[in-house]
CSV table of C-alpha atoms in Angstrom, one decimal:
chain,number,residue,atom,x,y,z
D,942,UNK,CA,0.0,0.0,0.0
D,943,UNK,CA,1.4,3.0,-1.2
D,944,UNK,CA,1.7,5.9,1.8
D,945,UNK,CA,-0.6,8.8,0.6
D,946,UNK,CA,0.5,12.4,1.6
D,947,UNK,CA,-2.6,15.4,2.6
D,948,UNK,CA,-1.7,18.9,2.6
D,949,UNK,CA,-2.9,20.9,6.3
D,950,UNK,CA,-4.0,24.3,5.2
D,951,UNK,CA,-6.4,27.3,5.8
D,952,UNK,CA,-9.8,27.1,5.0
D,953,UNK,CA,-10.1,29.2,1.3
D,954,UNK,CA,-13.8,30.3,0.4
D,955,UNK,CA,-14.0,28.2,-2.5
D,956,UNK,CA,-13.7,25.6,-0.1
D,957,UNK,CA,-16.7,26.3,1.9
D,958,UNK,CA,-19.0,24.3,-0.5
D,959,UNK,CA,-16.7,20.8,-0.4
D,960,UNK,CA,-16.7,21.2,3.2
D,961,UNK,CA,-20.4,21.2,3.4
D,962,UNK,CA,-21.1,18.5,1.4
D,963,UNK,CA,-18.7,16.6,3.4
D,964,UNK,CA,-20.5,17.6,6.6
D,965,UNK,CA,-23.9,17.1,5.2
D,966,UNK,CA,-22.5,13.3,4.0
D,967,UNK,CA,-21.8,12.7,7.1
D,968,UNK,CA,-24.2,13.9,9.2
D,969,UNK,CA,-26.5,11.6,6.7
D,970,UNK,CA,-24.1,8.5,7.6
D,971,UNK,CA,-24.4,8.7,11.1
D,972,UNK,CA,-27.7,9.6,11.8
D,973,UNK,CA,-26.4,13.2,13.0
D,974,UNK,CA,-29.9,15.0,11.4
D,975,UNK,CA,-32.1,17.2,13.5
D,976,UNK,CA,-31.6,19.9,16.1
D,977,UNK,CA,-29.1,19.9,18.1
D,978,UNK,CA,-26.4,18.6,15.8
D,979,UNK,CA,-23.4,20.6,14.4
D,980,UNK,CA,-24.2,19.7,10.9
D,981,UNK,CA,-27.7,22.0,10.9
D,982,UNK,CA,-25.3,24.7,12.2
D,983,UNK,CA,-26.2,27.9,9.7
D,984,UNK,CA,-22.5,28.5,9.0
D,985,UNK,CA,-21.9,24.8,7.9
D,986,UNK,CA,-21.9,26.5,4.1
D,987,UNK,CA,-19.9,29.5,5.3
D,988,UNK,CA,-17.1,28.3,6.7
D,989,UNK,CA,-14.3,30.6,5.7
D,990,UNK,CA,-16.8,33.1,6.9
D,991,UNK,CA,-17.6,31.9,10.1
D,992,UNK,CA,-13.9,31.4,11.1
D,993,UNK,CA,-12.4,35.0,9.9
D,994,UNK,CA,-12.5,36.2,14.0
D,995,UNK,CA,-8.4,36.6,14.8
D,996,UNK,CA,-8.8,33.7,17.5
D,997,UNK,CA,-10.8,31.1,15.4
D,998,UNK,CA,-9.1,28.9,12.6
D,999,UNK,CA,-10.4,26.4,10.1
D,1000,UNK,CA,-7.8,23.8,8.0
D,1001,UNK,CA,-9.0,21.6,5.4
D,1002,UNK,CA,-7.1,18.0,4.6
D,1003,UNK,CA,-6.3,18.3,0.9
D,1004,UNK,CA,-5.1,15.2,-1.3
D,1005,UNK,CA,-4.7,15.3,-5.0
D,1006,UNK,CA,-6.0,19.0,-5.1
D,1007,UNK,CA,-9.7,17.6,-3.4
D,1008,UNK,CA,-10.6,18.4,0.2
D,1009,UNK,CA,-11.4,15.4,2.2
D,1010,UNK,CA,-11.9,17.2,5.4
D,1011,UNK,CA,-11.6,19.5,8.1
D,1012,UNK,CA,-12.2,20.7,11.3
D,1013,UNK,CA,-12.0,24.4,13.3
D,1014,UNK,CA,-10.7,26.3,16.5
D,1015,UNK,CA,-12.9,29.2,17.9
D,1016,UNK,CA,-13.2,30.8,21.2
D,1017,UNK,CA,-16.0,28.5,22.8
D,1018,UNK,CA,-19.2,30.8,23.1
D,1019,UNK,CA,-20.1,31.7,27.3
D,1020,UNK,CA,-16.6,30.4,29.1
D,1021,UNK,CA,-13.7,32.9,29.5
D,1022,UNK,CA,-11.2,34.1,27.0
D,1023,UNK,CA,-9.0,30.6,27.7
D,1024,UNK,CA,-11.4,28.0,26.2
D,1025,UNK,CA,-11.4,27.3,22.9
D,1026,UNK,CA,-13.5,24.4,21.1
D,1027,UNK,CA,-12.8,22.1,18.7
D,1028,UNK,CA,-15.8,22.2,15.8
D,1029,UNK,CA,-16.9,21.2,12.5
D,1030,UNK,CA,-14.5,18.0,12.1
D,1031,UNK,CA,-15.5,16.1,9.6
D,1032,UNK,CA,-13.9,13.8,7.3
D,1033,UNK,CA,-14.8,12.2,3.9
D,1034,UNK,CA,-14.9,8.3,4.1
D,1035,UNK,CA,-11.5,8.2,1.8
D,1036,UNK,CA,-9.8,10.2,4.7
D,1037,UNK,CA,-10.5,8.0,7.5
D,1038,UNK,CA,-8.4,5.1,9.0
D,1039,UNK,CA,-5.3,6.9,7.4
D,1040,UNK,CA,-4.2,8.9,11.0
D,1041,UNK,CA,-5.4,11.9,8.8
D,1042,UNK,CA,-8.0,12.8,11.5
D,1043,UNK,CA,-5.0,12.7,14.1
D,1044,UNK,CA,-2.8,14.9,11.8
D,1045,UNK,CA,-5.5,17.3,11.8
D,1046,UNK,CA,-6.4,17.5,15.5
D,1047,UNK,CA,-2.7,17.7,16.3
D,1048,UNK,CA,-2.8,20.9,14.4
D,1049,UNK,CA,-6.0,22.1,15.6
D,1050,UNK,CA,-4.2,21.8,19.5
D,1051,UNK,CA,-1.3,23.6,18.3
D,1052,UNK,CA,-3.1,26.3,16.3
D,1053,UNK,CA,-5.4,27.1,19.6
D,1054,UNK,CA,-2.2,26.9,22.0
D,1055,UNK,CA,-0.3,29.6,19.6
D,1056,UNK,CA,-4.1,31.6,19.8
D,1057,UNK,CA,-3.9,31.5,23.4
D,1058,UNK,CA,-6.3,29.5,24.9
D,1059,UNK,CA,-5.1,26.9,27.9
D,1060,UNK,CA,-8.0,25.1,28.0
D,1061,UNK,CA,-9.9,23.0,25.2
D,1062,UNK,CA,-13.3,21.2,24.8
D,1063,UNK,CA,-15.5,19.2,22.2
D,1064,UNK,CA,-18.8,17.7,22.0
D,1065,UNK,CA,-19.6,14.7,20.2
D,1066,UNK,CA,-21.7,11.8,20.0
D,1067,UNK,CA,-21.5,8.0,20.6
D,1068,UNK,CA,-22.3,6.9,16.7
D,1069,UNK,CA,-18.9,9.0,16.1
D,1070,UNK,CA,-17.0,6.0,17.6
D,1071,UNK,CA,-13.8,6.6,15.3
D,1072,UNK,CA,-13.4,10.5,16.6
D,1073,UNK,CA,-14.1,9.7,20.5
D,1074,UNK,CA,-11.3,7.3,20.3
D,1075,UNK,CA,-9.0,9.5,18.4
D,1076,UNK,CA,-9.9,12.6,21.1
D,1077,UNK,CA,-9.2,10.0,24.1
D,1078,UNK,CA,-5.5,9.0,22.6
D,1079,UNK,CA,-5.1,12.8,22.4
D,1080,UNK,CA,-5.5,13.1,26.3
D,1081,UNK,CA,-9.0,14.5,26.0
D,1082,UNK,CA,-11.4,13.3,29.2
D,1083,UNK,CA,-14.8,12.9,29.9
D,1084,UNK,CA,-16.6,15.7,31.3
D,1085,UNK,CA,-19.9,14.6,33.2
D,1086,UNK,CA,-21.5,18.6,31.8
D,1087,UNK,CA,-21.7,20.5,28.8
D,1088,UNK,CA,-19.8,23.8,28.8
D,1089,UNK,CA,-20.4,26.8,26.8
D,1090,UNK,CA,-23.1,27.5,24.6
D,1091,UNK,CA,-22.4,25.5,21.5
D,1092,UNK,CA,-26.5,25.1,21.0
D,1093,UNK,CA,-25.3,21.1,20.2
D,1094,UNK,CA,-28.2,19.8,22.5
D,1095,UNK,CA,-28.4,16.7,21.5
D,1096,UNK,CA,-24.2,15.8,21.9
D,1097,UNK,CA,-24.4,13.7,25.0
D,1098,UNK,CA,-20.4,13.6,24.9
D,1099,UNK,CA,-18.7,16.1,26.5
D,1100,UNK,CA,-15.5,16.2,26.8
D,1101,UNK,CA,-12.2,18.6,27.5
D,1102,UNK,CA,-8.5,18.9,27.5
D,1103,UNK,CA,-5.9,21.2,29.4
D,1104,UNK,CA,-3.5,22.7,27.1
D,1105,UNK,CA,-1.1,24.1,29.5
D,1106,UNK,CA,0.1,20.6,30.3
């Protein structure tokens, strides 16, 4: 098997309709449809838009000139200026199993240490068995409550990781 190489880079706005197909694909796949769920998020087809704030960042995996993923960095909405979240990380079936997913957290943590936040949390789900593994080996832990406002009410996952550590 031949070792394929992806390319980590900034969101671009021509970007922002491949990453919502990929989203929308996926929320389909695992049964993430309804309120509640990051996928019905309004800035799911805006994403270069939606992460253009000085502390927010949003990379795309890119192989063979198609993007096959992505995820973002923002402040997280009602904790102090220290918490950022991890959102919108999804990746296309061809991307998974590949440590892509791991490549791209790793520089999600780094982007959000450089922004300045010392503290980290997610929310996910337990049909997303592939990601909650990939954010335990990442040092991530269990948090019995939700933090923030995300508006993701129907994430029963929560979960958060020190970044001062």
């Amino acid at each position: 098997m031949s070792h394929q190489q992806i390319l980590i880079r900034p969101i671009s706005e021509k970007d922002n309709h491949a990453m919502a197909q990929i989203i929308i694909a996926c929320a389909d796949e695992f049964g993430l449809v309804g309120e509640g769920y990051g996928p019905q998020d309004s800035e799911v087809h805006h994403l270069y838009e939606a992460y253009s704030d000085p502390r927010s960042s949003y990379f795309v995996l890119e192989m063979d000139g198609q993007v096959i993923g992505g995820g973002g960095i923002t402040h997280l909405k009602g904790e102090s200026h220290d918490w950022c979240e991890i959102q919108k990380m999804y990746l296309a079936p061809a991307a998974r199993g590949k440590q892509f997913g791991a490549q791209l957290l790793e520089k999600l943590l780094d982007t959000a240490v450089n922004l300045g936040f010392t503290n980290s949390y997610l929310e996910t789900t337990a049909s997303l068995v592939g990601a909650f593994k990939l954010y335990k080996r990442f040092g991530f832990e269990l948090s019995k409550t939700a933090r923030g406002s995300t508006g993701h009410s129907s994430c029963e996952i929560f979960m958060v990781k020190d970044l001062s550590l």
